[in-house]
mmCIF file of N, CA and C in Angstrom:
data_model
loop_
_atom_site.group_PDB
_atom_site.id
_atom_site.type_symbol
_atom_site.label_atom_id
_atom_site.label_comp_id
_atom_site.label_asym_id
_atom_site.label_seq_id
_atom_site.Cartn_x
_atom_site.Cartn_y
_atom_site.Cartn_z
ATOM 1 N N GLN A 16 16.449 8.879 -5.534
ATOM 2 C CA GLN A 16 15.036 9.217 -5.489
ATOM 3 C C GLN A 16 14.210 8.042 -5.973
ATOM 4 N N VAL A 17 12.945 8.075 -5.658
ATOM 5 C CA VAL A 17 12.008 7.028 -6.061
ATOM 6 C C VAL A 17 10.754 7.688 -6.605
ATOM 7 N N GLN A 18 10.235 7.134 -7.681
ATOM 8 C CA GLN A 18 8.933 7.569 -8.180
ATOM 9 C C GLN A 18 7.950 6.428 -8.049
ATOM 10 N N LEU A 19 6.764 6.739 -7.555
ATOM 11 C CA LEU A 19 5.724 5.744 -7.350
ATOM 12 C C LEU A 19 4.478 6.200 -8.093
ATOM 13 N N VAL A 20 3.931 5.310 -8.922
ATOM 14 C CA VAL A 20 2.747 5.659 -9.705
ATOM 15 C C VAL A 20 1.688 4.594 -9.500
ATOM 16 N N GLU A 21 0.574 5.004 -8.886
ATOM 17 C CA GLU A 21 -0.520 4.076 -8.631
ATOM 18 C C GLU A 21 -1.482 4.036 -9.815
ATOM 19 N N SER A 22 -2.151 2.900 -9.966
ATOM 20 C CA SER A 22 -3.205 2.745 -10.961
ATOM 21 C C SER A 22 -4.139 1.648 -10.500
ATOM 22 N N GLY A 23 -5.290 1.551 -11.168
ATOM 23 C CA GLY A 23 -6.217 0.467 -10.892
ATOM 24 C C GLY A 23 -7.421 0.854 -10.064
ATOM 25 N N GLY A 24 -7.461 2.082 -9.590
ATOM 26 C CA GLY A 24 -8.629 2.509 -8.825
ATOM 27 C C GLY A 24 -9.859 2.618 -9.706
ATOM 28 N N GLY A 25 -11.014 2.795 -9.070
ATOM 29 C CA GLY A 25 -12.244 2.928 -9.824
ATOM 30 C C GLY A 25 -13.441 2.785 -8.924
ATOM 31 N N SER A 26 -14.591 2.607 -9.540
ATOM 32 C CA SER A 26 -15.839 2.448 -8.800
ATOM 33 C C SER A 26 -16.326 1.024 -8.936
ATOM 34 N N VAL A 27 -16.791 0.466 -7.835
ATOM 35 C CA VAL A 27 -17.263 -0.917 -7.821
ATOM 36 C C VAL A 27 -18.386 -1.034 -6.799
ATOM 37 N N GLN A 28 -19.228 -1.996 -6.977
ATOM 38 C CA GLN A 28 -20.295 -2.243 -6.011
ATOM 39 C C GLN A 28 -19.760 -3.073 -4.846
ATOM 40 N N ALA A 29 -20.431 -2.958 -3.722
ATOM 41 C CA ALA A 29 -20.041 -3.725 -2.544
ATOM 42 C C ALA A 29 -20.007 -5.215 -2.885
ATOM 43 N N GLY A 30 -18.967 -5.880 -2.382
ATOM 44 C CA GLY A 30 -18.768 -7.285 -2.686
ATOM 45 C C GLY A 30 -17.856 -7.525 -3.877
ATOM 46 N N GLY A 31 -17.579 -6.466 -4.614
ATOM 47 C CA GLY A 31 -16.731 -6.600 -5.789
ATOM 48 C C GLY A 31 -15.253 -6.572 -5.470
ATOM 49 N N SER A 32 -14.452 -6.574 -6.521
ATOM 50 C CA SER A 32 -12.993 -6.626 -6.370
ATOM 51 C C SER A 32 -12.319 -5.589 -7.252
ATOM 52 N N LEU A 33 -11.149 -5.169 -6.802
ATOM 53 C CA LEU A 33 -10.272 -4.309 -7.594
ATOM 54 C C LEU A 33 -8.836 -4.711 -7.301
ATOM 55 N N ARG A 34 -7.944 -4.479 -8.259
ATOM 56 C CA ARG A 34 -6.519 -4.684 -8.009
ATOM 57 C C ARG A 34 -5.791 -3.391 -8.308
ATOM 58 N N LEU A 35 -5.145 -2.868 -7.301
ATOM 59 C CA LEU A 35 -4.323 -1.677 -7.447
ATOM 60 C C LEU A 35 -2.892 -2.074 -7.772
ATOM 61 N N SER A 36 -2.247 -1.235 -8.572
ATOM 62 C CA SER A 36 -0.840 -1.443 -8.899
ATOM 63 C C SER A 36 -0.051 -0.200 -8.533
ATOM 64 N N CYS A 37 1.212 -0.407 -8.179
ATOM 65 C CA CYS A 37 2.114 0.701 -7.886
ATOM 66 C C CYS A 37 3.427 0.424 -8.610
ATOM 67 N N ALA A 38 3.680 1.168 -9.665
ATOM 68 C CA ALA A 38 4.915 1.017 -10.429
ATOM 69 C C ALA A 38 5.986 1.901 -9.817
ATOM 70 N N THR A 39 7.179 1.328 -9.632
ATOM 71 C CA THR A 39 8.258 2.083 -8.992
ATOM 72 C C THR A 39 9.424 2.290 -9.948
ATOM 73 N N SER A 40 10.145 3.348 -9.732
ATOM 74 C CA SER A 40 11.385 3.595 -10.469
ATOM 75 C C SER A 40 12.357 4.280 -9.524
ATOM 76 N N GLY A 41 13.653 4.095 -9.791
ATOM 77 C CA GLY A 41 14.671 4.645 -8.907
ATOM 78 C C GLY A 41 15.485 3.527 -8.290
ATOM 79 N N TYR A 42 16.239 3.840 -7.258
ATOM 80 C CA TYR A 42 17.103 2.854 -6.626
ATOM 81 C C TYR A 42 16.271 1.779 -5.924
ATOM 82 N N PRO A 43 16.490 0.517 -6.282
ATOM 83 C CA PRO A 43 15.699 -0.561 -5.660
ATOM 84 C C PRO A 43 15.805 -0.576 -4.142
ATOM 85 N N SER A 44 16.962 -0.183 -3.614
ATOM 86 C CA SER A 44 17.131 -0.217 -2.170
ATOM 87 C C SER A 44 16.186 0.745 -1.464
ATOM 88 N N ASN A 45 15.705 1.743 -2.173
ATOM 89 C CA ASN A 45 14.767 2.687 -1.567
ATOM 90 C C ASN A 45 13.348 2.140 -1.487
ATOM 91 N N THR A 46 13.146 0.953 -2.020
ATOM 92 C CA THR A 46 11.802 0.357 -1.973
ATOM 93 C C THR A 46 11.826 -0.990 -1.271
ATOM 94 N N TYR A 47 12.790 -1.187 -0.354
ATOM 95 C CA TYR A 47 12.808 -2.448 0.374
ATOM 96 C C TYR A 47 11.503 -2.645 1.146
ATOM 97 N N TYR A 48 10.994 -1.593 1.704
ATOM 98 C CA TYR A 48 9.723 -1.654 2.414
ATOM 99 C C TYR A 48 8.699 -0.836 1.638
ATOM 100 N N MET A 49 7.554 -1.440 1.391
ATOM 101 C CA MET A 49 6.483 -0.758 0.672
ATOM 102 C C MET A 49 5.165 -1.021 1.361
ATOM 103 N N ALA A 50 4.236 -0.106 1.128
ATOM 104 C CA ALA A 50 2.943 -0.246 1.791
ATOM 105 C C ALA A 50 1.863 0.480 1.018
ATOM 106 N N TRP A 51 0.652 0.141 1.345
ATOM 107 C CA TRP A 51 -0.538 0.853 0.869
ATOM 108 C C TRP A 51 -1.194 1.547 2.064
ATOM 109 N N PHE A 52 -1.538 2.799 1.858
ATOM 110 C CA PHE A 52 -2.309 3.569 2.824
ATOM 111 C C PHE A 52 -3.565 4.069 2.135
ATOM 112 N N ARG A 53 -4.525 4.487 2.930
ATOM 113 C CA ARG A 53 -5.719 5.088 2.353
ATOM 114 C C ARG A 53 -6.153 6.261 3.221
ATOM 115 N N GLN A 54 -6.875 7.165 2.589
ATOM 116 C CA GLN A 54 -7.319 8.357 3.311
ATOM 117 C C GLN A 54 -8.650 8.833 2.778
ATOM 118 N N VAL A 55 -9.518 9.143 3.719
ATOM 119 C CA VAL A 55 -10.806 9.746 3.433
ATOM 120 C C VAL A 55 -10.710 11.213 3.823
ATOM 121 N N PRO A 56 -11.296 12.119 3.047
ATOM 122 C CA PRO A 56 -11.213 13.546 3.397
ATOM 123 C C PRO A 56 -11.654 13.797 4.830
ATOM 124 N N GLY A 57 -10.837 14.560 5.553
ATOM 125 C CA GLY A 57 -11.166 14.889 6.926
ATOM 126 C C GLY A 57 -10.687 13.884 7.946
ATOM 127 N N LYS A 58 -10.100 12.783 7.484
ATOM 128 C CA LYS A 58 -9.604 11.759 8.406
ATOM 129 C C LYS A 58 -8.108 11.552 8.184
ATOM 130 N N GLU A 59 -7.470 10.940 9.173
ATOM 131 C CA GLU A 59 -6.049 10.639 9.060
ATOM 132 C C GLU A 59 -5.816 9.505 8.064
ATOM 133 N N ARG A 60 -4.618 9.526 7.498
ATOM 134 C CA ARG A 60 -4.251 8.452 6.584
ATOM 135 C C ARG A 60 -4.096 7.155 7.384
ATOM 136 N N GLU A 61 -4.616 6.076 6.816
ATOM 137 C CA GLU A 61 -4.654 4.788 7.510
ATOM 138 C C GLU A 61 -3.797 3.765 6.779
ATOM 139 N N GLY A 62 -2.944 3.076 7.512
ATOM 140 C CA GLY A 62 -2.157 2.011 6.918
ATOM 141 C C GLY A 62 -3.012 0.803 6.627
ATOM 142 N N VAL A 63 -2.904 0.251 5.424
ATOM 143 C CA VAL A 63 -3.736 -0.873 4.993
ATOM 144 C C VAL A 63 -2.931 -2.173 4.991
ATOM 145 N N ALA A 64 -1.779 -2.149 4.309
ATOM 146 C CA ALA A 64 -0.951 -3.342 4.198
ATOM 147 C C ALA A 64 0.474 -2.937 3.856
ATOM 148 N N ALA A 65 1.424 -3.750 4.301
ATOM 149 C CA ALA A 65 2.839 -3.481 4.039
ATOM 150 C C ALA A 65 3.540 -4.762 3.643
ATOM 151 N N ILE A 66 4.649 -4.617 2.910
ATOM 152 C CA ILE A 66 5.398 -5.790 2.463
ATOM 153 C C ILE A 66 6.882 -5.471 2.437
ATOM 154 N N TYR A 67 7.690 -6.458 2.836
ATOM 155 C CA TYR A 67 9.142 -6.317 2.830
ATOM 156 C C TYR A 67 9.678 -7.003 1.589
ATOM 157 N N ARG A 68 10.409 -6.239 0.762
ATOM 158 C CA ARG A 68 10.865 -6.691 -0.554
ATOM 159 C C ARG A 68 11.668 -7.985 -0.490
ATOM 160 N N LEU A 69 12.649 -8.073 0.411
ATOM 161 C CA LEU A 69 13.599 -9.176 0.361
ATOM 162 C C LEU A 69 13.010 -10.489 0.871
ATOM 163 N N GLU A 70 12.268 -10.439 1.944
ATOM 164 C CA GLU A 70 11.741 -11.677 2.521
ATOM 165 C C GLU A 70 10.293 -11.921 2.165
ATOM 166 N N GLY A 71 9.623 -10.865 1.679
ATOM 167 C CA GLY A 71 8.221 -11.032 1.313
ATOM 168 C C GLY A 71 7.256 -11.017 2.480
ATOM 169 N N TYR A 72 7.753 -10.621 3.683
ATOM 170 C CA TYR A 72 6.841 -10.556 4.827
ATOM 171 C C TYR A 72 5.730 -9.554 4.535
ATOM 172 N N THR A 73 4.525 -9.878 4.998
ATOM 173 C CA THR A 73 3.398 -8.986 4.792
ATOM 174 C C THR A 73 2.713 -8.673 6.117
ATOM 175 N N TYR A 74 2.102 -7.521 6.175
ATOM 176 C CA TYR A 74 1.394 -7.060 7.375
ATOM 177 C C TYR A 74 0.115 -6.389 6.925
ATOM 178 N N TYR A 75 -0.948 -6.596 7.706
ATOM 179 C CA TYR A 75 -2.253 -6.057 7.326
ATOM 180 C C TYR A 75 -2.930 -5.366 8.496
ATOM 181 N N ALA A 76 -3.707 -4.341 8.172
ATOM 182 C CA ALA A 76 -4.599 -3.753 9.168
ATOM 183 C C ALA A 76 -5.721 -4.737 9.441
ATOM 184 N N ASP A 77 -6.197 -4.752 10.661
ATOM 185 C CA ASP A 77 -7.270 -5.692 11.015
ATOM 186 C C ASP A 77 -8.497 -5.503 10.131
ATOM 187 N N SER A 78 -8.734 -4.283 9.702
ATOM 188 C CA SER A 78 -9.943 -3.985 8.928
ATOM 189 C C SER A 78 -9.951 -4.627 7.544
ATOM 190 N N VAL A 79 -8.780 -5.086 7.072
ATOM 191 C CA VAL A 79 -8.722 -5.653 5.713
ATOM 192 C C VAL A 79 -8.231 -7.091 5.695
ATOM 193 N N LYS A 80 -7.834 -7.622 6.848
ATOM 194 C CA LYS A 80 -7.342 -9.006 6.891
ATOM 195 C C LYS A 80 -8.376 -9.961 6.333
ATOM 196 N N GLY A 81 -7.907 -10.875 5.485
ATOM 197 C CA GLY A 81 -8.790 -11.867 4.888
ATOM 198 C C GLY A 81 -9.489 -11.380 3.626
ATOM 199 N N ARG A 82 -9.412 -10.070 3.348
ATOM 200 C CA ARG A 82 -10.059 -9.519 2.145
ATOM 201 C C ARG A 82 -9.039 -8.943 1.162
ATOM 202 N N PHE A 83 -7.988 -8.338 1.691
ATOM 203 C CA PHE A 83 -6.972 -7.702 0.839
ATOM 204 C C PHE A 83 -5.693 -8.539 0.858
ATOM 205 N N THR A 84 -4.984 -8.529 -0.271
ATOM 206 C CA THR A 84 -3.700 -9.213 -0.357
ATOM 207 C C THR A 84 -2.684 -8.290 -1.009
ATOM 208 N N ILE A 85 -1.576 -8.054 -0.316
ATOM 209 C CA ILE A 85 -0.484 -7.249 -0.864
ATOM 210 C C ILE A 85 0.559 -8.180 -1.447
ATOM 211 N N SER A 86 1.127 -7.796 -2.575
ATOM 212 C CA SER A 86 2.171 -8.597 -3.190
ATOM 213 C C SER A 86 3.068 -7.681 -4.015
ATOM 214 N N ARG A 87 4.177 -8.202 -4.481
ATOM 215 C CA ARG A 87 5.063 -7.413 -5.322
ATOM 216 C C ARG A 87 5.772 -8.323 -6.304
ATOM 217 N N ASP A 88 6.042 -7.766 -7.479
ATOM 218 C CA ASP A 88 6.817 -8.446 -8.496
ATOM 219 C C ASP A 88 8.091 -7.636 -8.659
ATOM 220 N N ASN A 89 9.167 -8.090 -8.030
ATOM 221 C CA ASN A 89 10.400 -7.310 -8.029
ATOM 222 C C ASN A 89 10.993 -7.182 -9.428
ATOM 223 N N ALA A 90 10.773 -8.179 -10.271
ATOM 224 C CA ALA A 90 11.298 -8.118 -11.639
ATOM 225 C C ALA A 90 10.615 -7.008 -12.433
ATOM 226 N N LYS A 91 9.356 -6.744 -12.094
ATOM 227 C CA LYS A 91 8.601 -5.700 -12.787
ATOM 228 C C LYS A 91 8.577 -4.397 -12.002
ATOM 229 N N ASN A 92 9.243 -4.398 -10.829
ATOM 230 C CA ASN A 92 9.256 -3.194 -9.979
ATOM 231 C C ASN A 92 7.849 -2.686 -9.725
ATOM 232 N N THR A 93 6.972 -3.595 -9.385
ATOM 233 C CA THR A 93 5.565 -3.252 -9.190
ATOM 234 C C THR A 93 5.026 -3.930 -7.943
ATOM 235 N N MET A 94 4.246 -3.180 -7.189
ATOM 236 C CA MET A 94 3.554 -3.718 -6.024
ATOM 237 C C MET A 94 2.061 -3.722 -6.320
ATOM 238 N N TYR A 95 1.347 -4.665 -5.722
ATOM 239 C CA TYR A 95 -0.089 -4.807 -5.985
ATOM 240 C C TYR A 95 -0.869 -4.842 -4.672
ATOM 241 N N LEU A 96 -2.132 -4.505 -4.786
ATOM 242 C CA LEU A 96 -3.079 -4.706 -3.691
ATOM 243 C C LEU A 96 -4.347 -5.289 -4.292
ATOM 244 N N GLN A 97 -4.547 -6.575 -4.064
ATOM 245 C CA GLN A 97 -5.780 -7.229 -4.504
ATOM 246 C C GLN A 97 -6.826 -7.025 -3.431
ATOM 247 N N MET A 98 -7.925 -6.405 -3.786
ATOM 248 C CA MET A 98 -8.976 -6.078 -2.825
ATOM 249 C C MET A 98 -10.235 -6.833 -3.207
ATOM 250 N N ASN A 99 -10.649 -7.746 -2.342
ATOM 251 C CA ASN A 99 -11.857 -8.547 -2.563
ATOM 252 C C ASN A 99 -12.893 -8.209 -1.501
ATOM 253 N N SER A 100 -14.116 -8.607 -1.763
ATOM 254 C CA SER A 100 -15.213 -8.376 -0.811
ATOM 255 C C SER A 100 -15.228 -6.926 -0.336
ATOM 256 N N LEU A 101 -15.149 -6.034 -1.270
ATOM 257 C CA LEU A 101 -15.067 -4.622 -0.927
ATOM 258 C C LEU A 101 -16.337 -4.127 -0.249
ATOM 259 N N LYS A 102 -16.137 -3.194 0.686
ATOM 260 C CA LYS A 102 -17.233 -2.614 1.446
ATOM 261 C C LYS A 102 -17.268 -1.104 1.209
ATOM 262 N N PRO A 103 -18.419 -0.480 1.420
ATOM 263 C CA PRO A 103 -18.470 0.982 1.251
ATOM 264 C C PRO A 103 -17.435 1.708 2.107
ATOM 265 N N GLU A 104 -17.126 1.158 3.259
ATOM 266 C CA GLU A 104 -16.147 1.812 4.131
ATOM 267 C C GLU A 104 -14.713 1.687 3.613
ATOM 268 N N ASP A 105 -14.506 0.935 2.543
ATOM 269 C CA ASP A 105 -13.187 0.890 1.900
ATOM 270 C C ASP A 105 -12.989 2.063 0.946
ATOM 271 N N THR A 106 -14.044 2.840 0.723
ATOM 272 C CA THR A 106 -13.944 4.005 -0.152
ATOM 273 C C THR A 106 -12.920 4.983 0.387
ATOM 274 N N ALA A 107 -11.935 5.339 -0.448
ATOM 275 C CA ALA A 107 -10.856 6.232 -0.026
ATOM 276 C C ALA A 107 -9.918 6.472 -1.197
ATOM 277 N N MET A 108 -9.009 7.422 -0.994
ATOM 278 C CA MET A 108 -7.878 7.569 -1.902
ATOM 279 C C MET A 108 -6.797 6.625 -1.391
ATOM 280 N N TYR A 109 -6.280 5.777 -2.257
ATOM 281 C CA TYR A 109 -5.266 4.809 -1.872
ATOM 282 C C TYR A 109 -3.895 5.277 -2.378
ATOM 283 N N TYR A 110 -2.929 5.241 -1.459
ATOM 284 C CA TYR A 110 -1.582 5.699 -1.754
ATOM 285 C C TYR A 110 -0.577 4.575 -1.613
ATOM 286 N N CYS A 111 0.390 4.585 -2.493
ATOM 287 C CA CYS A 111 1.537 3.689 -2.443
ATOM 288 C C CYS A 111 2.689 4.437 -1.785
ATOM 289 N N THR A 112 3.448 3.743 -0.959
ATOM 290 C CA THR A 112 4.575 4.386 -0.292
ATOM 291 C C THR A 112 5.743 3.422 -0.174
ATOM 292 N N ALA A 113 6.949 3.972 -0.008
ATOM 293 C CA ALA A 113 8.141 3.125 0.048
ATOM 294 C C ALA A 113 9.250 3.814 0.825
ATOM 295 N N ASP A 114 10.159 2.985 1.329
ATOM 296 C CA ASP A 114 11.357 3.501 1.981
ATOM 297 C C ASP A 114 12.378 2.372 2.067
ATOM 298 N N SER A 115 13.622 2.761 2.366
ATOM 299 C CA SER A 115 14.686 1.766 2.416
ATOM 300 C C SER A 115 14.625 0.930 3.688
ATOM 301 N N TRP A 116 14.147 1.519 4.764
ATOM 302 C CA TRP A 116 14.035 0.790 6.031
ATOM 303 C C TRP A 116 12.953 1.403 6.879
ATOM 304 N N VAL A 117 12.129 0.556 7.480
ATOM 305 C CA VAL A 117 11.045 1.003 8.346
ATOM 306 C C VAL A 117 11.011 0.084 9.562
ATOM 307 N N ARG A 118 10.941 0.674 10.732
ATOM 308 C CA ARG A 118 10.799 -0.151 11.934
ATOM 309 C C ARG A 118 9.522 -0.973 11.858
ATOM 310 N N GLN A 119 9.573 -2.187 12.376
ATOM 311 C CA GLN A 119 8.401 -3.056 12.286
ATOM 312 C C GLN A 119 7.174 -2.402 12.900
ATOM 313 N N GLU A 120 7.352 -1.702 14.030
ATOM 314 C CA GLU A 120 6.200 -1.095 14.680
ATOM 315 C C GLU A 120 5.650 0.092 13.881
ATOM 316 N N ASN A 121 6.389 0.540 12.874
ATOM 317 C CA ASN A 121 5.939 1.678 12.067
ATOM 318 C C ASN A 121 5.459 1.284 10.678
ATOM 319 N N LEU A 122 5.356 0.012 10.401
ATOM 320 C CA LEU A 122 5.030 -0.433 9.043
ATOM 321 C C LEU A 122 3.699 0.090 8.550
ATOM 322 N N LEU A 123 2.752 0.308 9.449
ATOM 323 C CA LEU A 123 1.445 0.838 9.042
ATOM 324 C C LEU A 123 1.223 2.246 9.584
ATOM 325 N N ARG A 124 2.333 2.956 9.829
ATOM 326 C CA ARG A 124 2.280 4.365 10.235
ATOM 327 C C ARG A 124 2.815 5.205 9.099
ATOM 328 N N ASP A 125 2.107 6.251 8.733
ATOM 329 C CA ASP A 125 2.529 7.019 7.554
ATOM 330 C C ASP A 125 3.821 7.793 7.799
ATOM 331 N N ASP A 126 4.166 8.060 9.053
ATOM 332 C CA ASP A 126 5.419 8.774 9.306
ATOM 333 C C ASP A 126 6.637 7.866 9.231
ATOM 334 N N GLY A 127 6.407 6.583 8.900
ATOM 335 C CA GLY A 127 7.526 5.659 8.733
ATOM 336 C C GLY A 127 8.111 5.653 7.340
ATOM 337 N N TYR A 128 7.487 6.346 6.392
ATOM 338 C CA TYR A 128 7.881 6.254 4.986
ATOM 339 C C TYR A 128 8.260 7.608 4.410
ATOM 340 N N LYS A 129 9.204 7.560 3.458
ATOM 341 C CA LYS A 129 9.698 8.786 2.851
ATOM 342 C C LYS A 129 9.059 9.095 1.496
ATOM 343 N N PHE A 130 8.853 8.066 0.684
ATOM 344 C CA PHE A 130 8.413 8.281 -0.700
ATOM 345 C C PHE A 130 6.938 7.911 -0.858
ATOM 346 N N TRP A 131 6.193 8.775 -1.576
ATOM 347 C CA TRP A 131 4.753 8.598 -1.736
ATOM 348 C C TRP A 131 4.328 8.815 -3.179
ATOM 349 N N GLY A 132 3.307 8.063 -3.596
ATOM 350 C CA GLY A 132 2.691 8.297 -4.886
ATOM 351 C C GLY A 132 1.589 9.330 -4.767
ATOM 352 N N GLN A 133 0.922 9.593 -5.887
ATOM 353 C CA GLN A 133 -0.119 10.625 -5.937
ATOM 354 C C GLN A 133 -1.496 10.091 -5.536
ATOM 355 N N GLY A 134 -1.647 8.794 -5.546
ATOM 356 C CA GLY A 134 -2.896 8.209 -5.102
ATOM 357 C C GLY A 134 -3.813 7.799 -6.240
ATOM 358 N N THR A 135 -4.687 6.852 -5.939
ATOM 359 C CA THR A 135 -5.713 6.420 -6.881
ATOM 360 C C THR A 135 -7.008 6.225 -6.090
ATOM 361 N N GLN A 136 -8.106 6.723 -6.631
ATOM 362 C CA GLN A 136 -9.387 6.728 -5.893
ATOM 363 C C GLN A 136 -10.100 5.392 -6.038
ATOM 364 N N VAL A 137 -10.585 4.897 -4.919
ATOM 365 C CA VAL A 137 -11.427 3.704 -4.892
ATOM 366 C C VAL A 137 -12.766 4.097 -4.281
ATOM 367 N N THR A 138 -13.837 3.795 -5.001
ATOM 368 C CA THR A 138 -15.184 4.110 -4.524
ATOM 369 C C THR A 138 -16.017 2.839 -4.552
ATOM 370 N N VAL A 139 -16.573 2.492 -3.401
ATOM 371 C CA VAL A 139 -17.391 1.291 -3.282
ATOM 372 C C VAL A 139 -18.809 1.726 -2.924
ATOM 373 N N SER A 140 -19.753 1.369 -3.768
ATOM 374 C CA SER A 140 -21.137 1.753 -3.543
ATOM 375 C C SER A 140 -21.925 0.584 -2.960
ATOM 376 N N SER A 141 -22.911 0.923 -2.158
ATOM 377 C CA SER A 141 -23.716 -0.122 -1.509
ATOM 378 C C SER A 141 -24.880 -0.560 -2.380
#
């Protein structure tokens, strides 16, 4: 099993920055692939960024490219999402997710992952 605990959410003005963290516990092999998703009430969950533990490959949604950076510290069993130049449309609940293997075409699809955190709220005001 894997436990994922997000932190770092909060309220910020447009143009500001936040860094989300996702602390993991459990079998490391279950977190080879990790990602951040976000969801606004009434809308589908959206893939934001994904990272492959062993090679460090990263993938981003077009809506966040150039503004968000996903990274992980394997020694600390923690994944991060640095969010810069935040916009009101980035307001959402952000979720951390992980799995042992995910097809490349599913890296930003929520049905590609087995383990999920409880989420952390990000609110960006204009």
